[in-house]
Amino acid sequence: MSKSKCSAIQIKICQKSSCRKRGSKAVCKALTTSLKQAGLKKKVTLQETGCMGKCKSGPHLAVLPDKTRYTQVHPKQVADIIQKHIG
């Protein structure tokens, strides 16, 4: 993926109570750590959001501009998600 495409990548993660109870804070921390370790922290925007409408299957995150959504995300999945979209 070209650098111009990387700079437009956003990862949005729900931080409403239902997703937080299911571990979205830990997922957010894992995303921050993984992006930093990969040298991508300045190329990818990580945004905590309100409800994304998938409360029963949280934590929920979305990767843009791909418009790919993930449900029931676990911190151990974060590296694979980053690799898949940013590589």
JSON list of C-alpha atoms in Angstrom, two decimals, residues 13-68:
[
{"chain": "A", "resi": 13, "resn": "ILE", "atom": "CA", "xyz": [-13.36, 1.65, 18.08]},
{"chain": "A", "resi": 14, "resn": "CYS", "atom": "CA", "xyz": [-16.54, 1.84, 20.12]},
{"chain": "A", "resi": 15, "resn": "GLN", "atom": "CA", "xyz": [-16.10, 2.98, 23.71]},
{"chain": "A", "resi": 16, "resn": "LYS", "atom": "CA", "xyz": [-19.72, 2.90, 24.89]},
{"chain": "A", "resi": 17, "resn": "SER", "atom": "CA", "xyz": [-20.52, 0.91, 28.02]},
{"chain": "A", "resi": 18, "resn": "SER", "atom": "CA", "xyz": [-21.48, -2.37, 26.35]},
{"chain": "A", "resi": 19, "resn": "CYS", "atom": "CA", "xyz": [-18.26, -2.57, 24.33]},
{"chain": "A", "resi": 20, "resn": "ARG", "atom": "CA", "xyz": [-16.19, -1.34, 27.30]},
{"chain": "A", "resi": 21, "resn": "LYS", "atom": "CA", "xyz": [-17.59, -4.17, 29.42]},
{"chain": "A", "resi": 22, "resn": "ARG", "atom": "CA", "xyz": [-16.48, -6.58, 26.71]},
{"chain": "A", "resi": 23, "resn": "GLY", "atom": "CA", "xyz": [-12.92, -5.22, 26.61]},
{"chain": "A", "resi": 24, "resn": "SER", "atom": "CA", "xyz": [-12.76, -2.34, 24.14]},
{"chain": "A", "resi": 25, "resn": "LYS", "atom": "CA", "xyz": [-10.30, -0.42, 26.34]},
{"chain": "A", "resi": 26, "resn": "ALA", "atom": "CA", "xyz": [-7.84, -3.34, 26.16]},
{"chain": "A", "resi": 27, "resn": "VAL", "atom": "CA", "xyz": [-8.32, -3.52, 22.38]},
{"chain": "A", "resi": 28, "resn": "CYS", "atom": "CA", "xyz": [-7.68, 0.22, 22.10]},
{"chain": "A", "resi": 29, "resn": "LYS", "atom": "CA", "xyz": [-4.51, -0.12, 24.16]},
{"chain": "A", "resi": 30, "resn": "ALA", "atom": "CA", "xyz": [-3.35, -3.04, 21.99]},
{"chain": "A", "resi": 31, "resn": "LEU", "atom": "CA", "xyz": [-4.02, -0.99, 18.84]},
{"chain": "A", "resi": 32, "resn": "THR", "atom": "CA", "xyz": [-2.01, 1.94, 20.17]},
{"chain": "A", "resi": 33, "resn": "THR", "atom": "CA", "xyz": [0.89, -0.31, 21.15]},
{"chain": "A", "resi": 34, "resn": "SER", "atom": "CA", "xyz": [0.88, -2.26, 17.87]},
{"chain": "A", "resi": 35, "resn": "LEU", "atom": "CA", "xyz": [0.72, 0.87, 15.72]},
{"chain": "A", "resi": 36, "resn": "LYS", "atom": "CA", "xyz": [3.60, 2.42, 17.67]},
{"chain": "A", "resi": 37, "resn": "GLN", "atom": "CA", "xyz": [5.74, -0.73, 17.42]},
{"chain": "A", "resi": 38, "resn": "ALA", "atom": "CA", "xyz": [5.10, -0.93, 13.67]},
{"chain": "A", "resi": 39, "resn": "GLY", "atom": "CA", "xyz": [6.02, 2.74, 13.19]},
{"chain": "A", "resi": 40, "resn": "LEU", "atom": "CA", "xyz": [2.50, 3.51, 11.97]},
{"chain": "A", "resi": 41, "resn": "LYS", "atom": "CA", "xyz": [1.21, 5.75, 14.76]},
{"chain": "A", "resi": 42, "resn": "LYS", "atom": "CA", "xyz": [1.49, 8.87, 12.58]},
{"chain": "A", "resi": 43, "resn": "LYS", "atom": "CA", "xyz": [0.02, 7.16, 9.51]},
{"chain": "A", "resi": 44, "resn": "VAL", "atom": "CA", "xyz": [-3.10, 5.71, 11.10]},
{"chain": "A", "resi": 45, "resn": "THR", "atom": "CA", "xyz": [-5.72, 7.65, 13.03]},
{"chain": "A", "resi": 46, "resn": "LEU", "atom": "CA", "xyz": [-7.18, 5.78, 16.00]},
{"chain": "A", "resi": 47, "resn": "GLN", "atom": "CA", "xyz": [-10.51, 7.23, 17.08]},
{"chain": "A", "resi": 48, "resn": "GLU", "atom": "CA", "xyz": [-12.62, 6.21, 20.06]},
{"chain": "A", "resi": 49, "resn": "THR", "atom": "CA", "xyz": [-16.30, 6.51, 19.14]},
{"chain": "A", "resi": 50, "resn": "GLY", "atom": "CA", "xyz": [-19.75, 6.25, 20.59]},
{"chain": "A", "resi": 51, "resn": "CYS", "atom": "CA", "xyz": [-22.10, 3.37, 19.86]},
{"chain": "A", "resi": 52, "resn": "MET", "atom": "CA", "xyz": [-21.63, 1.71, 16.48]},
{"chain": "A", "resi": 53, "resn": "GLY", "atom": "CA", "xyz": [-24.80, -0.38, 16.74]},
{"chain": "A", "resi": 54, "resn": "LYS", "atom": "CA", "xyz": [-23.26, -3.78, 17.46]},
{"chain": "A", "resi": 55, "resn": "CYS", "atom": "CA", "xyz": [-23.63, -3.78, 21.23]},
{"chain": "A", "resi": 56, "resn": "LYS", "atom": "CA", "xyz": [-24.25, -7.50, 21.69]},
{"chain": "A", "resi": 57, "resn": "SER", "atom": "CA", "xyz": [-21.19, -8.42, 19.64]},
{"chain": "A", "resi": 58, "resn": "GLY", "atom": "CA", "xyz": [-18.63, -5.92, 20.96]},
{"chain": "A", "resi": 59, "resn": "PRO", "atom": "CA", "xyz": [-15.97, -4.82, 21.16]},
{"chain": "A", "resi": 60, "resn": "HIS", "atom": "CA", "xyz": [-16.61, -3.38, 17.71]},
{"chain": "A", "resi": 61, "resn": "LEU", "atom": "CA", "xyz": [-14.18, -1.58, 15.43]},
{"chain": "A", "resi": 62, "resn": "ALA", "atom": "CA", "xyz": [-14.19, -0.26, 11.88]},
{"chain": "A", "resi": 63, "resn": "VAL", "atom": "CA", "xyz": [-11.29, 0.27, 9.49]},
{"chain": "A", "resi": 64, "resn": "LEU", "atom": "CA", "xyz": [-11.68, 3.09, 6.97]},
{"chain": "A", "resi": 65, "resn": "PRO", "atom": "CA", "xyz": [-11.55, 3.72, 4.07]},
{"chain": "A", "resi": 66, "resn": "ASP", "atom": "CA", "xyz": [-12.05, -0.04, 3.57]},
{"chain": "A", "resi": 67, "resn": "LYS", "atom": "CA", "xyz": [-15.31, 0.13, 5.55]},
{"chain": "A", "resi": 68, "resn": "THR", "atom": "CA", "xyz": [-14.39, -3.20, 7.13]}
]
